[in-house]
mmCIF file of C-alpha atoms in Angstrom:
data_model
loop_
_atom_site.group_PDB
_atom_site.id
_atom_site.type_symbol
_atom_site.label_atom_id
_atom_site.label_comp_id
_atom_site.label_asym_id
_atom_site.label_seq_id
_atom_site.Cartn_x
_atom_site.Cartn_y
_atom_site.Cartn_z
ATOM 1 C CA UNK A 1 0.000 0.000 0.000
ATOM 2 C CA UNK A 2 2.268 2.726 -1.291
ATOM 3 C CA UNK A 3 -0.447 5.346 -1.776
ATOM 4 C CA UNK A 4 -0.642 4.986 -5.533
ATOM 5 C CA UNK A 5 -3.878 4.211 -7.326
ATOM 6 C CA UNK A 6 -2.360 1.202 -9.064
ATOM 7 C CA UNK A 7 -2.414 -1.289 -6.197
ATOM 8 C CA UNK A 8 -5.375 -3.153 -7.695
ATOM 9 C CA UNK A 9 -5.579 -1.489 -11.104
ATOM 10 C CA UNK A 10 -3.405 -1.174 -14.175
ATOM 11 C CA UNK A 11 -1.417 2.039 -14.324
ATOM 12 C CA UNK A 12 -1.591 4.587 -17.110
ATOM 13 C CA UNK A 13 -4.087 4.466 -19.973
ATOM 14 C CA UNK A 14 -4.477 0.688 -19.666
ATOM 15 C CA UNK A 15 -5.967 1.181 -16.209
ATOM 16 C CA UNK A 16 -8.782 3.448 -17.326
ATOM 17 C CA UNK A 17 -11.809 2.568 -19.451
ATOM 18 C CA UNK A 18 -12.336 5.746 -21.449
ATOM 19 C CA UNK A 19 -15.927 5.019 -22.432
ATOM 20 C CA UNK A 20 -17.208 4.013 -18.985
ATOM 21 C CA UNK A 21 -14.926 6.295 -16.950
ATOM 22 C CA UNK A 22 -13.990 3.375 -14.722
ATOM 23 C CA UNK A 23 -10.812 1.678 -13.510
ATOM 24 C CA UNK A 24 -9.564 -1.677 -14.822
ATOM 25 C CA UNK A 25 -8.331 -4.404 -12.508
ATOM 26 C CA UNK A 26 -4.863 -5.821 -13.004
ATOM 27 C CA UNK A 27 -5.874 -9.485 -13.177
ATOM 28 C CA UNK A 28 -2.214 -10.488 -13.325
ATOM 29 C CA UNK A 29 -1.733 -9.395 -9.710
ATOM 30 C CA UNK A 30 -2.003 -12.061 -7.017
ATOM 31 C CA UNK A 31 -3.624 -9.546 -4.642
ATOM 32 C CA UNK A 32 -6.300 -8.666 -7.201
ATOM 33 C CA UNK A 33 -7.104 -12.335 -7.798
ATOM 34 C CA UNK A 34 -7.233 -13.003 -4.064
ATOM 35 C CA UNK A 35 -9.520 -10.003 -3.514
ATOM 36 C CA UNK A 36 -11.936 -10.854 -6.338
ATOM 37 C CA UNK A 37 -12.058 -14.612 -5.728
ATOM 38 C CA UNK A 38 -12.556 -14.188 -1.979
ATOM 39 C CA UNK A 39 -15.405 -11.751 -2.685
ATOM 40 C CA UNK A 40 -17.112 -14.286 -4.946
ATOM 41 C CA UNK A 41 -16.771 -16.960 -2.287
ATOM 42 C CA UNK A 42 -18.096 -14.608 0.412
ATOM 43 C CA UNK A 43 -21.269 -13.806 -1.561
ATOM 44 C CA UNK A 44 -21.840 -17.509 -2.226
ATOM 45 C CA UNK A 45 -21.374 -18.583 1.374
ATOM 46 C CA UNK A 46 -22.772 -15.645 3.369
ATOM 47 C CA UNK A 47 -25.743 -14.711 1.208
ATOM 48 C CA UNK A 48 -26.301 -18.057 -0.508
ATOM 49 C CA UNK A 49 -26.042 -16.573 -4.000
ATOM 50 C CA UNK A 50 -26.917 -19.132 -6.646
ATOM 51 C CA UNK A 51 -24.795 -17.584 -9.377
ATOM 52 C CA UNK A 52 -23.133 -14.525 -10.836
ATOM 53 C CA UNK A 53 -23.549 -12.315 -13.872
ATOM 54 C CA UNK A 54 -20.325 -10.810 -15.151
ATOM 55 C CA UNK A 55 -20.971 -7.527 -16.917
ATOM 56 C CA UNK A 56 -18.819 -6.283 -19.803
ATOM 57 C CA UNK A 57 -16.833 -9.482 -20.305
ATOM 58 C CA UNK A 58 -15.608 -8.304 -23.717
ATOM 59 C CA UNK A 59 -14.212 -5.221 -22.038
ATOM 60 C CA UNK A 60 -12.297 -7.455 -19.636
ATOM 61 C CA UNK A 61 -11.029 -9.927 -22.210
ATOM 62 C CA UNK A 62 -9.506 -7.496 -24.701
ATOM 63 C CA UNK A 63 -7.163 -4.563 -24.303
ATOM 64 C CA UNK A 64 -9.261 -2.689 -26.885
ATOM 65 C CA UNK A 65 -12.373 -3.587 -24.802
ATOM 66 C CA UNK A 66 -14.189 -4.687 -27.945
ATOM 67 C CA UNK A 67 -14.929 -1.042 -28.696
ATOM 68 C CA UNK A 68 -15.116 -0.050 -32.337
ATOM 69 C CA UNK A 69 -14.246 -3.648 -33.258
ATOM 70 C CA UNK A 70 -16.070 -5.970 -35.604
ATOM 71 C CA UNK A 71 -15.760 -9.644 -34.766
ATOM 72 C CA UNK A 72 -16.255 -11.669 -37.942
ATOM 73 C CA UNK A 73 -15.560 -15.145 -36.606
ATOM 74 C CA UNK A 74 -11.866 -15.195 -37.495
ATOM 75 C CA UNK A 75 -10.048 -17.070 -34.714
ATOM 76 C CA UNK A 76 -7.283 -14.439 -34.614
ATOM 77 C CA UNK A 77 -9.784 -11.725 -33.692
ATOM 78 C CA UNK A 78 -10.798 -13.595 -30.560
ATOM 79 C CA UNK A 79 -7.459 -15.004 -29.435
ATOM 80 C CA UNK A 80 -4.850 -12.590 -30.758
ATOM 81 C CA UNK A 81 -2.420 -10.109 -29.278
ATOM 82 C CA UNK A 82 -5.252 -7.924 -27.941
ATOM 83 C CA UNK A 83 -6.453 -10.704 -25.615
ATOM 84 C CA UNK A 84 -5.893 -9.961 -21.922
ATOM 85 C CA UNK A 85 -4.838 -13.472 -20.944
ATOM 86 C CA UNK A 86 -4.812 -12.597 -17.231
ATOM 87 C CA UNK A 87 -8.470 -11.537 -17.400
ATOM 88 C CA UNK A 88 -9.405 -14.740 -19.227
ATOM 89 C CA UNK A 89 -7.598 -16.776 -16.561
ATOM 90 C CA UNK A 90 -9.505 -14.878 -13.841
ATOM 91 C CA UNK A 91 -12.823 -15.692 -15.519
ATOM 92 C CA UNK A 92 -11.815 -19.361 -15.661
ATOM 93 C CA UNK A 93 -10.767 -19.351 -11.997
ATOM 94 C CA UNK A 94 -13.887 -17.613 -10.701
ATOM 95 C CA UNK A 95 -16.124 -19.900 -12.739
ATOM 96 C CA UNK A 96 -14.305 -22.936 -11.343
ATOM 97 C CA UNK A 97 -14.654 -21.535 -7.806
ATOM 98 C CA UNK A 98 -18.371 -20.855 -8.225
ATOM 99 C CA UNK A 99 -19.141 -24.324 -9.550
ATOM 100 C CA UNK A 100 -16.733 -26.006 -7.151
ATOM 101 C CA UNK A 101 -18.686 -24.596 -4.211
ATOM 102 C CA UNK A 102 -22.127 -24.874 -5.812
ATOM 103 C CA UNK A 103 -22.281 -27.232 -8.811
ATOM 104 C CA UNK A 104 -25.775 -26.035 -9.750
ATOM 105 C CA UNK A 105 -24.846 -22.340 -9.707
ATOM 106 C CA UNK A 106 -25.373 -20.181 -12.770
ATOM 107 C CA UNK A 107 -22.590 -18.174 -14.425
ATOM 108 C CA UNK A 108 -23.575 -15.566 -16.986
ATOM 109 C CA UNK A 109 -21.110 -13.525 -19.013
ATOM 110 C CA UNK A 110 -22.608 -10.431 -20.655
ATOM 111 C CA UNK A 111 -20.918 -9.657 -23.931
#
C-alpha cells in the first residue's frame, strides 16, 4: 500500500476505461485475484447466491475492450495479441470456484 492508485488497477491508460470512466483491474496481480475470488466466495457462502452475472466481459477480455471492433468469426480476432490473458484466466478461476462450491450455480457472461 504505497499510496498509488495502481495497487489493484493497471497504471496509465491501460488502467482506465475511457468510455465508462472506470478503472480496470490488473488481473495479473495475485492480490487482485485473491480479492476478487474471496469476494465471490463470500457472496456464495454468506448470502447463498446461486450464481453470478459478469458484466462487460468483452471489455475485460480485450485490451481494446471490444470497442469499435467488428468480430467476424476469425479465430485471430478472438485469441490474438489484444487478448488480456490474465483476465481470461480470472474468468476461468472464478467460474471454477463458483461451480466447485455450488455445482448447480449459474454463471452468466454479458458480452
